[in-house]
Coordinates of C-alpha atoms in Angstrom, one line a residue:
Chain A
X1 CA 0.0 0.0 0.0
X2 CA 2.7 2.4 1.0
X3 CA 4.8 1.5 -2.1
X4 CA 1.9 2.4 -4.4
X5 CA 1.7 5.8 -2.8
X6 CA 5.4 6.3 -3.5
X7 CA 5.0 5.7 -7.2
X8 CA 2.0 8.0 -7.6
X9 CA 3.3 10.9 -5.6
X10 CA 6.9 10.8 -6.9
X11 CA 9.7 9.1 -5.1
X12 CA 11.2 12.2 -3.5
X13 CA 8.0 13.2 -1.8
X14 CA 7.2 9.7 -0.4
X15 CA 10.6 9.1 1.2
X16 CA 11.1 11.5 4.0
X17 CA 13.5 9.0 5.6
X18 CA 16.1 9.7 2.9
X19 CA 19.3 10.9 4.5
X20 CA 20.2 13.2 1.6
X21 CA 17.3 15.4 0.4
X22 CA 17.6 15.0 -3.3
X23 CA 15.7 17.5 -5.5
X24 CA 12.8 15.9 -7.4
X25 CA 14.3 16.9 -10.7
X26 CA 17.6 15.2 -10.0
X27 CA 15.8 12.0 -9.0
X28 CA 13.7 12.1 -12.2
X29 CA 16.8 12.6 -14.3
X30 CA 18.6 9.6 -12.6
X31 CA 15.5 7.5 -13.5
X32 CA 15.8 7.9 -17.3
X33 CA 17.6 5.3 -19.3
X34 CA 20.0 7.5 -21.2
X35 CA 23.6 7.4 -19.8
X36 CA 24.9 10.5 -21.7
X37 CA 23.3 13.6 -23.0
X38 CA 22.1 13.6 -26.6
X39 CA 24.1 16.8 -27.3
X40 CA 27.3 14.9 -26.7
X41 CA 26.5 12.0 -29.1
X42 CA 28.5 11.8 -32.4
X43 CA 26.4 12.5 -35.5
X44 CA 27.6 11.2 -38.9
X45 CA 28.1 14.0 -41.4
X46 CA 25.7 12.5 -43.9
X47 CA 25.4 15.6 -46.1
X48 CA 29.1 15.5 -47.0
X49 CA 28.9 12.5 -49.3
X50 CA 26.1 11.2 -51.5
X51 CA 24.7 7.9 -50.1
X52 CA 26.5 4.8 -51.2
X53 CA 23.8 2.2 -50.9
X54 CA 24.8 -1.4 -50.5
X55 CA 22.4 -4.3 -50.4
X56 CA 22.8 -7.0 -47.8
X57 CA 21.0 -10.3 -48.2
X58 CA 20.7 -11.9 -44.8
X59 CA 19.5 -15.4 -43.9
X60 CA 16.4 -15.2 -41.7
X61 CA 14.5 -17.9 -39.8
X62 CA 12.0 -17.3 -36.9
X63 CA 11.6 -20.1 -34.3
X64 CA 8.3 -18.6 -33.3
X65 CA 7.0 -19.5 -36.8
X66 CA 8.9 -22.7 -37.4
X67 CA 6.8 -23.9 -40.3
X68 CA 8.0 -20.9 -42.4
X69 CA 11.1 -21.9 -44.4
X70 CA 14.3 -19.8 -43.9
X71 CA 14.5 -16.9 -46.4
X72 CA 17.0 -14.3 -47.5
X73 CA 15.9 -10.8 -46.5
X74 CA 17.4 -7.8 -48.3
X75 CA 18.4 -4.6 -46.5
X76 CA 19.9 -1.5 -48.0
X77 CA 22.6 0.4 -46.0
X78 CA 24.3 3.7 -46.7
X79 CA 27.9 2.8 -46.4
X80 CA 28.9 6.5 -46.0
X81 CA 27.2 6.6 -42.6
X82 CA 28.2 3.1 -41.5
X83 CA 31.4 1.6 -40.0
X84 CA 33.7 -0.4 -42.3
X85 CA 33.0 -3.9 -41.0
X86 CA 30.1 -6.3 -41.6
X87 CA 29.2 -6.2 -37.9
X88 CA 28.8 -2.4 -38.2
X89 CA 26.3 -2.9 -41.0
X90 CA 24.5 -5.6 -39.0
X91 CA 24.2 -3.4 -36.0
X92 CA 23.0 -0.5 -38.1
X93 CA 20.3 -2.7 -39.6
X94 CA 19.3 -3.9 -36.2
X95 CA 19.3 -0.4 -34.7
X96 CA 17.6 1.5 -37.5
X97 CA 15.7 -0.9 -39.7
X98 CA 14.9 -4.3 -38.2
X99 CA 15.3 -4.9 -34.5
X100 CA 14.3 -8.5 -34.9
X101 CA 17.6 -9.4 -36.7
X102 CA 19.4 -11.7 -34.4
X103 CA 23.1 -12.5 -34.2
X104 CA 25.8 -13.1 -31.7
X105 CA 28.5 -10.4 -31.0
X106 CA 30.7 -9.2 -28.2
X107 CA 34.2 -7.8 -28.5
X108 CA 34.0 -6.2 -31.9
X109 CA 37.7 -6.7 -32.4
X110 CA 38.1 -10.3 -33.5
X111 CA 39.1 -12.0 -30.3
X112 CA 36.0 -13.4 -28.7
X113 CA 34.7 -15.5 -31.7
X114 CA 31.0 -14.7 -31.1
X115 CA 30.2 -13.1 -34.5
X116 CA 31.4 -16.1 -36.6
X117 CA 29.2 -16.4 -39.7
X118 CA 29.4 -17.1 -43.4
X119 CA 30.0 -13.9 -45.3
X120 CA 30.2 -13.9 -49.1
X121 CA 30.6 -17.6 -49.0
X122 CA 33.5 -17.8 -46.5
X123 CA 33.4 -18.3 -42.7
X124 CA 34.9 -15.3 -40.9
X125 CA 34.2 -13.0 -37.9
X126 CA 31.8 -10.2 -38.9
X127 CA 33.7 -7.7 -36.8
X128 CA 36.9 -8.0 -38.8
X129 CA 35.3 -8.7 -42.2
X130 CA 35.4 -5.5 -44.4
X131 CA 32.3 -4.6 -46.3
X132 CA 32.9 -4.9 -50.1
X133 CA 32.4 -1.3 -51.3
X134 CA 31.2 -2.6 -54.7
X135 CA 27.5 -1.7 -54.6
X136 CA 26.5 -3.5 -57.8
X137 CA 26.5 -6.8 -56.1
X138 CA 24.6 -7.6 -52.8
X139 CA 26.5 -9.0 -49.8
X140 CA 25.3 -12.4 -48.8
X141 CA 25.4 -13.2 -45.1
X142 CA 24.5 -16.8 -43.9
X143 CA 25.0 -18.5 -40.6
X144 CA 27.9 -21.0 -40.2
X145 CA 27.2 -23.9 -42.7
X146 CA 25.4 -27.1 -41.8
X147 CA 24.6 -26.2 -38.2
X148 CA 21.2 -26.3 -36.5
X149 CA 19.9 -22.7 -36.4
X150 CA 18.4 -21.3 -33.2
X151 CA 17.4 -18.1 -34.9
X152 CA 18.5 -16.0 -37.9
X153 CA 22.3 -16.0 -37.8
X154 CA 22.7 -17.9 -34.4
X155 CA 23.9 -21.5 -34.7
X156 CA 23.5 -24.1 -32.0
X157 CA 27.1 -24.8 -30.9
X158 CA 26.3 -27.2 -28.0
X159 CA 27.7 -30.2 -29.8
X160 CA 30.8 -28.3 -30.8
X161 CA 31.5 -27.4 -27.2
X162 CA 30.8 -31.0 -26.1
X163 CA 33.4 -32.2 -28.6
X164 CA 35.9 -29.7 -27.2
X165 CA 35.3 -30.9 -23.7
X166 CA 35.8 -34.5 -24.8
X167 CA 39.5 -34.0 -25.7
X168 CA 40.3 -32.9 -22.1
X169 CA 41.8 -29.5 -23.0
X170 CA 43.8 -29.1 -19.8
X171 CA 47.2 -30.0 -18.5
X172 CA 47.4 -33.6 -17.3
X173 CA 50.5 -35.0 -15.6
X174 CA 51.5 -38.3 -14.0
X175 CA 54.5 -36.9 -12.0
X176 CA 54.7 -33.6 -10.2
X177 CA 57.2 -31.1 -11.6
X178 CA 60.9 -31.9 -10.6
X179 CA 61.4 -28.9 -8.5
X180 CA 58.0 -29.4 -6.9
X181 CA 56.7 -26.0 -7.9
X182 CA 56.9 -24.9 -11.5
X183 CA 56.3 -26.7 -14.7
X184 CA 59.5 -25.5 -16.5
X185 CA 59.5 -25.2 -20.3
X186 CA 62.3 -24.2 -22.6
X187 CA 61.8 -21.4 -25.2
X188 CA 62.0 -23.8 -28.1
X189 CA 59.3 -26.0 -26.5
X190 CA 57.2 -22.9 -26.0
X191 CA 57.6 -22.0 -29.6
X192 CA 55.9 -25.3 -30.6
X193 CA 52.7 -23.9 -29.1
X194 CA 52.7 -20.8 -31.4
X195 CA 49.9 -21.1 -33.9
X196 CA 48.0 -23.5 -31.7
X197 CA 47.2 -21.6 -28.5
X198 CA 45.7 -18.5 -30.3
X199 CA 42.6 -20.4 -31.3
X200 CA 39.5 -18.5 -30.1
X201 CA 37.1 -21.5 -30.8
X202 CA 34.9 -19.5 -33.2
X203 CA 34.0 -22.7 -35.1
X204 CA 34.7 -21.0 -38.5
X205 CA 37.1 -23.8 -39.5
X206 CA 35.0 -26.8 -38.3
X207 CA 31.9 -25.5 -40.1
X208 CA 33.9 -24.9 -43.3
X209 CA 35.0 -28.6 -43.5
X210 CA 32.7 -30.7 -45.8
X211 CA 33.8 -33.7 -43.8
X212 CA 32.5 -32.1 -40.6
X213 CA 29.2 -31.2 -42.5
X214 CA 28.6 -34.9 -43.3
X215 CA 30.0 -36.5 -40.1
X216 CA 29.4 -33.9 -37.4
X217 CA 28.3 -36.5 -34.8
X218 CA 31.5 -38.5 -34.7
X219 CA 34.2 -36.5 -36.5
X220 CA 35.7 -33.9 -34.1
X221 CA 36.5 -31.2 -36.6
X222 CA 39.6 -29.1 -37.2
X223 CA 39.1 -26.7 -34.2
X224 CA 38.8 -29.4 -31.6
X225 CA 41.6 -31.5 -33.2
X226 CA 44.0 -28.6 -33.3
X227 CA 43.3 -28.1 -29.6
X228 CA 43.9 -31.8 -29.0
X229 CA 47.3 -31.3 -30.8
X230 CA 48.0 -28.2 -28.7
X231 CA 47.9 -30.4 -25.6
X232 CA 49.9 -33.2 -27.2
X233 CA 52.6 -30.7 -28.3
X234 CA 52.8 -29.1 -24.9
X235 CA 56.0 -30.4 -23.3
X236 CA 54.5 -30.0 -19.8
X237 CA 51.7 -32.4 -20.6
X238 CA 52.4 -36.1 -19.9
X239 CA 49.4 -37.8 -21.4
X240 CA 50.3 -37.4 -25.1
X241 CA 50.1 -41.2 -25.7
X242 CA 46.7 -41.5 -24.1
X243 CA 45.4 -38.5 -26.0
X244 CA 46.4 -40.2 -29.3
X245 CA 44.9 -43.5 -28.1
X246 CA 41.6 -41.8 -27.8
X247 CA 41.6 -40.9 -31.5
X248 CA 42.3 -44.4 -32.7
X249 CA 39.0 -45.1 -34.4
X250 CA 37.7 -44.5 -38.0
X251 CA 35.9 -41.2 -37.1
X252 CA 37.4 -39.0 -34.5
X253 CA 40.3 -37.8 -36.6
X254 CA 40.4 -40.0 -39.7
X255 CA 37.4 -38.4 -41.4
X256 CA 39.9 -35.6 -42.2
X257 CA 40.8 -35.9 -45.9
X258 CA 43.1 -32.9 -46.0
X259 CA 40.6 -30.7 -47.8
X260 CA 42.2 -27.7 -46.1
X261 CA 39.1 -25.4 -46.1
X262 CA 39.9 -24.9 -42.5
X263 CA 43.3 -23.2 -43.0
X264 CA 41.8 -21.1 -45.9
X265 CA 39.0 -19.8 -43.7
X266 CA 40.6 -19.2 -40.3
X267 CA 40.0 -15.5 -39.4
X268 CA 43.0 -15.7 -37.0
X269 CA 45.4 -17.1 -39.7
X270 CA 45.9 -20.4 -38.0
X271 CA 46.4 -23.8 -39.7
X272 CA 44.3 -26.6 -38.2
X273 CA 45.0 -28.9 -41.2
X274 CA 48.7 -28.9 -40.5
X275 CA 48.1 -29.7 -36.9
X276 CA 45.8 -32.6 -37.8
X277 CA 48.4 -33.9 -40.3
X278 CA 51.0 -33.8 -37.5
X279 CA 48.7 -35.8 -35.2
X280 CA 48.3 -38.4 -37.9
X281 CA 52.0 -38.7 -38.4
X282 CA 52.6 -39.0 -34.6
X283 CA 49.9 -41.7 -34.4
X284 CA 51.4 -43.6 -37.4
X285 CA 54.9 -43.7 -35.9
X286 CA 53.9 -44.5 -32.3
Chain B
X1 CA 11.2 -22.5 9.6
X2 CA 12.9 -19.1 9.8
X3 CA 10.6 -17.5 7.1
X4 CA 7.5 -18.0 9.2
X5 CA 8.7 -15.5 11.8
X6 CA 6.9 -12.2 11.5
X7 CA 8.7 -9.0 10.2
X8 CA 8.0 -7.1 13.4
X9 CA 9.7 -9.7 15.5
X10 CA 12.9 -9.4 13.3
X11 CA 12.8 -5.6 13.6
X12 CA 12.7 -6.0 17.3
X13 CA 15.7 -8.3 17.3
X14 CA 17.7 -5.9 15.1
X15 CA 17.1 -3.0 17.4
X16 CA 18.0 -4.9 20.6
X17 CA 21.7 -5.8 21.0
X18 CA 21.0 -8.4 23.6
X19 CA 18.4 -10.1 21.5
X20 CA 20.8 -9.9 18.5
X21 CA 23.5 -11.8 20.5
X22 CA 21.1 -14.5 21.6
X23 CA 19.8 -15.1 18.1
X24 CA 23.3 -15.2 16.7
X25 CA 24.3 -17.8 19.2
X26 CA 21.3 -19.9 18.3
X27 CA 22.0 -19.6 14.6
X28 CA 25.7 -20.7 15.2
X29 CA 24.4 -23.8 17.0
X30 CA 22.6 -24.9 13.8
X31 CA 24.4 -27.6 11.8
X32 CA 25.9 -25.6 8.9
X33 CA 26.3 -28.5 6.6
X34 CA 22.5 -29.0 6.1
X35 CA 21.0 -27.5 3.0
X36 CA 17.6 -26.0 3.5
X37 CA 17.0 -25.0 -0.1
X38 CA 16.6 -27.7 -2.8
X39 CA 16.2 -27.2 -6.6
X40 CA 12.9 -28.5 -7.9
X41 CA 13.5 -30.7 -10.9
X42 CA 9.9 -30.4 -12.1
X43 CA 10.4 -26.8 -13.0
X44 CA 13.6 -27.6 -15.1
X45 CA 11.8 -30.5 -16.9
X46 CA 9.2 -28.0 -18.3
X47 CA 12.0 -25.8 -19.7
X48 CA 13.9 -28.7 -21.2
X49 CA 10.7 -30.0 -22.8
X50 CA 10.3 -26.6 -24.6
X51 CA 13.9 -26.8 -25.7
X52 CA 13.5 -30.3 -27.0
X53 CA 10.4 -29.3 -29.0
X54 CA 12.3 -26.3 -30.4
X55 CA 15.3 -28.4 -31.3
X56 CA 13.1 -30.8 -33.3
X57 CA 12.1 -28.1 -35.8
X58 CA 15.3 -26.2 -36.2
X59 CA 16.5 -25.9 -39.9
X60 CA 20.1 -26.8 -41.0
X61 CA 22.0 -23.9 -42.5
X62 CA 23.0 -24.2 -46.1
X63 CA 26.4 -25.6 -46.9
X64 CA 27.3 -26.7 -50.4
X65 CA 25.0 -24.3 -52.1
X66 CA 26.4 -21.2 -50.5
X67 CA 30.0 -21.9 -49.7
X68 CA 32.5 -20.0 -51.8
X69 CA 34.0 -22.1 -54.6
X70 CA 37.7 -22.6 -53.6
X71 CA 40.6 -24.5 -54.9
X72 CA 40.7 -26.5 -51.7
X73 CA 37.4 -28.2 -51.6
X74 CA 36.7 -28.2 -55.3
X75 CA 40.0 -30.1 -56.0
X76 CA 39.3 -32.4 -53.1
X77 CA 35.8 -33.1 -54.4
X78 CA 37.1 -33.7 -57.9
X79 CA 39.7 -36.2 -56.7
X80 CA 36.9 -38.1 -55.0
X81 CA 34.6 -37.9 -58.0
X82 CA 37.2 -38.9 -60.5
X83 CA 38.2 -41.8 -58.2
X84 CA 34.7 -43.1 -57.9
X85 CA 34.0 -42.8 -61.7
X86 CA 37.3 -44.5 -62.6
X87 CA 36.6 -47.3 -60.1
X88 CA 33.0 -47.6 -61.4
X89 CA 34.3 -47.7 -65.0
X90 CA 36.8 -50.3 -64.1
X91 CA 34.2 -52.5 -62.5
X92 CA 31.8 -52.0 -65.4
X93 CA 34.6 -52.9 -67.9
X94 CA 35.7 -56.0 -66.0
X95 CA 32.1 -57.3 -65.6
X96 CA 31.4 -56.6 -69.2
X97 CA 34.4 -58.6 -70.2
X98 CA 33.4 -61.5 -68.0
X99 CA 29.6 -61.5 -68.7
X100 CA 29.7 -60.2 -72.3
X101 CA 29.8 -63.6 -74.0
X102 CA 26.6 -64.5 -72.2
X103 CA 24.8 -61.8 -74.1
X104 CA 26.8 -62.5 -77.3
X105 CA 29.2 -59.5 -77.1
X106 CA 32.9 -60.4 -77.2
X107 CA 35.0 -57.9 -75.4
X108 CA 38.5 -59.4 -75.7
X109 CA 41.5 -57.4 -76.9
X110 CA 41.3 -58.4 -80.5
X111 CA 37.6 -57.5 -81.0
X112 CA 38.1 -54.2 -79.1
X113 CA 41.1 -53.2 -81.2
X114 CA 39.3 -53.9 -84.4
X115 CA 36.2 -52.0 -83.3
X116 CA 38.1 -48.9 -82.2
X117 CA 40.4 -48.9 -85.3
X118 CA 37.4 -48.3 -87.5
X119 CA 36.4 -45.1 -85.8
X120 CA 37.5 -41.6 -87.1
X121 CA 40.6 -40.1 -85.6
X122 CA 38.7 -37.3 -83.8
X123 CA 36.6 -39.8 -82.0
X124 CA 39.7 -41.9 -81.0
X125 CA 41.6 -38.8 -79.6
X126 CA 38.4 -37.6 -77.9
X127 CA 37.8 -40.9 -76.2
X128 CA 41.4 -41.1 -75.1
X129 CA 41.3 -37.6 -73.7
X130 CA 38.0 -38.3 -71.9
X131 CA 39.6 -41.4 -70.2
X132 CA 43.0 -39.8 -69.6
X133 CA 41.9 -36.6 -68.0
X134 CA 40.3 -38.0 -64.8
X135 CA 43.0 -40.7 -64.6
X136 CA 45.9 -38.2 -64.7
X137 CA 44.1 -35.8 -62.4
X138 CA 43.3 -38.5 -59.8
X139 CA 46.9 -39.9 -59.9
X140 CA 48.5 -36.5 -59.5
X141 CA 46.0 -35.6 -56.8
X142 CA 46.9 -38.8 -55.1
X143 CA 50.6 -37.9 -55.1
X144 CA 49.6 -34.5 -53.7
X145 CA 47.9 -36.4 -50.8
X146 CA 51.1 -38.4 -50.2
X147 CA 53.1 -35.2 -50.1
X148 CA 50.7 -33.9 -47.4
X149 CA 50.8 -37.1 -45.4
X150 CA 54.6 -36.7 -45.3
X151 CA 54.1 -33.3 -43.7
X152 CA 55.1 -31.1 -46.7
X153 CA 53.1 -28.3 -48.5
X154 CA 50.6 -28.0 -45.6
X155 CA 50.6 -24.2 -45.5
X156 CA 48.0 -22.2 -47.5
X157 CA 50.7 -21.3 -50.0
X158 CA 51.8 -24.9 -50.4
X159 CA 48.2 -26.1 -50.9
X160 CA 47.6 -23.6 -53.6
X161 CA 51.0 -24.1 -55.3
X162 CA 50.6 -27.8 -55.3
X163 CA 47.0 -27.5 -56.5
X164 CA 48.0 -25.4 -59.5
X165 CA 50.8 -27.8 -60.2
X166 CA 48.4 -30.7 -60.3
X167 CA 46.1 -28.9 -62.6
X168 CA 48.9 -28.0 -65.0
X169 CA 50.2 -31.6 -64.9
X170 CA 46.7 -32.9 -65.6
X171 CA 46.4 -30.8 -68.7
X172 CA 49.8 -31.7 -70.0
X173 CA 49.5 -35.4 -69.1
X174 CA 46.1 -35.9 -70.6
X175 CA 47.2 -34.1 -73.8
X176 CA 50.2 -36.4 -74.0
X177 CA 48.2 -39.6 -73.4
X178 CA 45.5 -38.5 -75.9
X179 CA 48.2 -38.0 -78.5
X180 CA 50.0 -41.3 -78.3

């Protein structure tokens, strides 16, 4: 009862017990959702250049209407008032044209791996994929290939993460370190991890692999296999043999046919195909 | 048990230091290892039922239709396709040779040579090229695979360089085989 009164009368008036007597105007301002004044916001200088309109064709599917088939929806964006990356265009579309457009994003600098999607036929991160300024052709944006789609550009990565967990991506040892405190590693041994540890698990490579498309259930895929190799190659890990033993079956690693789509598409410039070939060699000579 | 106490009683305790100490002592005497809150599985079952129903109707995103044509997977697919067609052709040829006489068609070397010799030159060269092209491509692609398995040419540069080399070798090799 007393709470209702507070809302109708205005909070400042109904709270005489407040230690600091805030003016009603200040309290009202603190209640609004804006964090900075509109006058301080940057405004694009749209009158300076004629609009450079680029069409984006984006894959759409609504789980609230599951019987409707997925479609390509076209949006036109003025590139002269938009940032240079595909993610900038997607956010502009979502903010100004269609708020229902759904996609994952976080860091906007190519390190988190959230915005992985298929842009112009290749899997990359939307935040570091430059928009093609040629306005005569539309830009096609699809979700990562051959994945179950939750909504629009959002794939279901549950199985991908389960596969990553299955390779036990952590240091495993049988004996404690010799000095009892630190796991020492030479500089040359540390160099062996370069090109392996930088993986951000964006799933671009795995979803670019035709073998992973057809055998997703059993084949682990380049991302997970490269991480498996990262732990095999780590001089501090002592379970290399057991890790390779786990891959001794027709599917986990041997569905890789060295197609090398993975290395071509990796947005971080890594080479999972080479790592997988190295695992195969180690398994053959063990 | 604690939740049933009235609000006014707790306010009285908070304002009275002696009452505070007594309550604190009593609370300390409670066994701390006992959980008084339990998660209700029935509520989670409803949510997971919705999820299962949603998962059943999710579409699969397009793959072959939309993925950019690249040397990598196009050449890999071509090695596979040429391999299966050559194998299929070999099986078809062998079975035709074995079972031909049953149908009345002789497919031994002498009859084949005489049949082909009668054809015009263009047809002969064309047929040789059609057979040689997939054969040479598959063989050179196979060597490329052996190179990869040995650990060489696994960088992007190496993949593309060896890929173009295989394509060039295929053209030259099939032209040579078609000419002899």
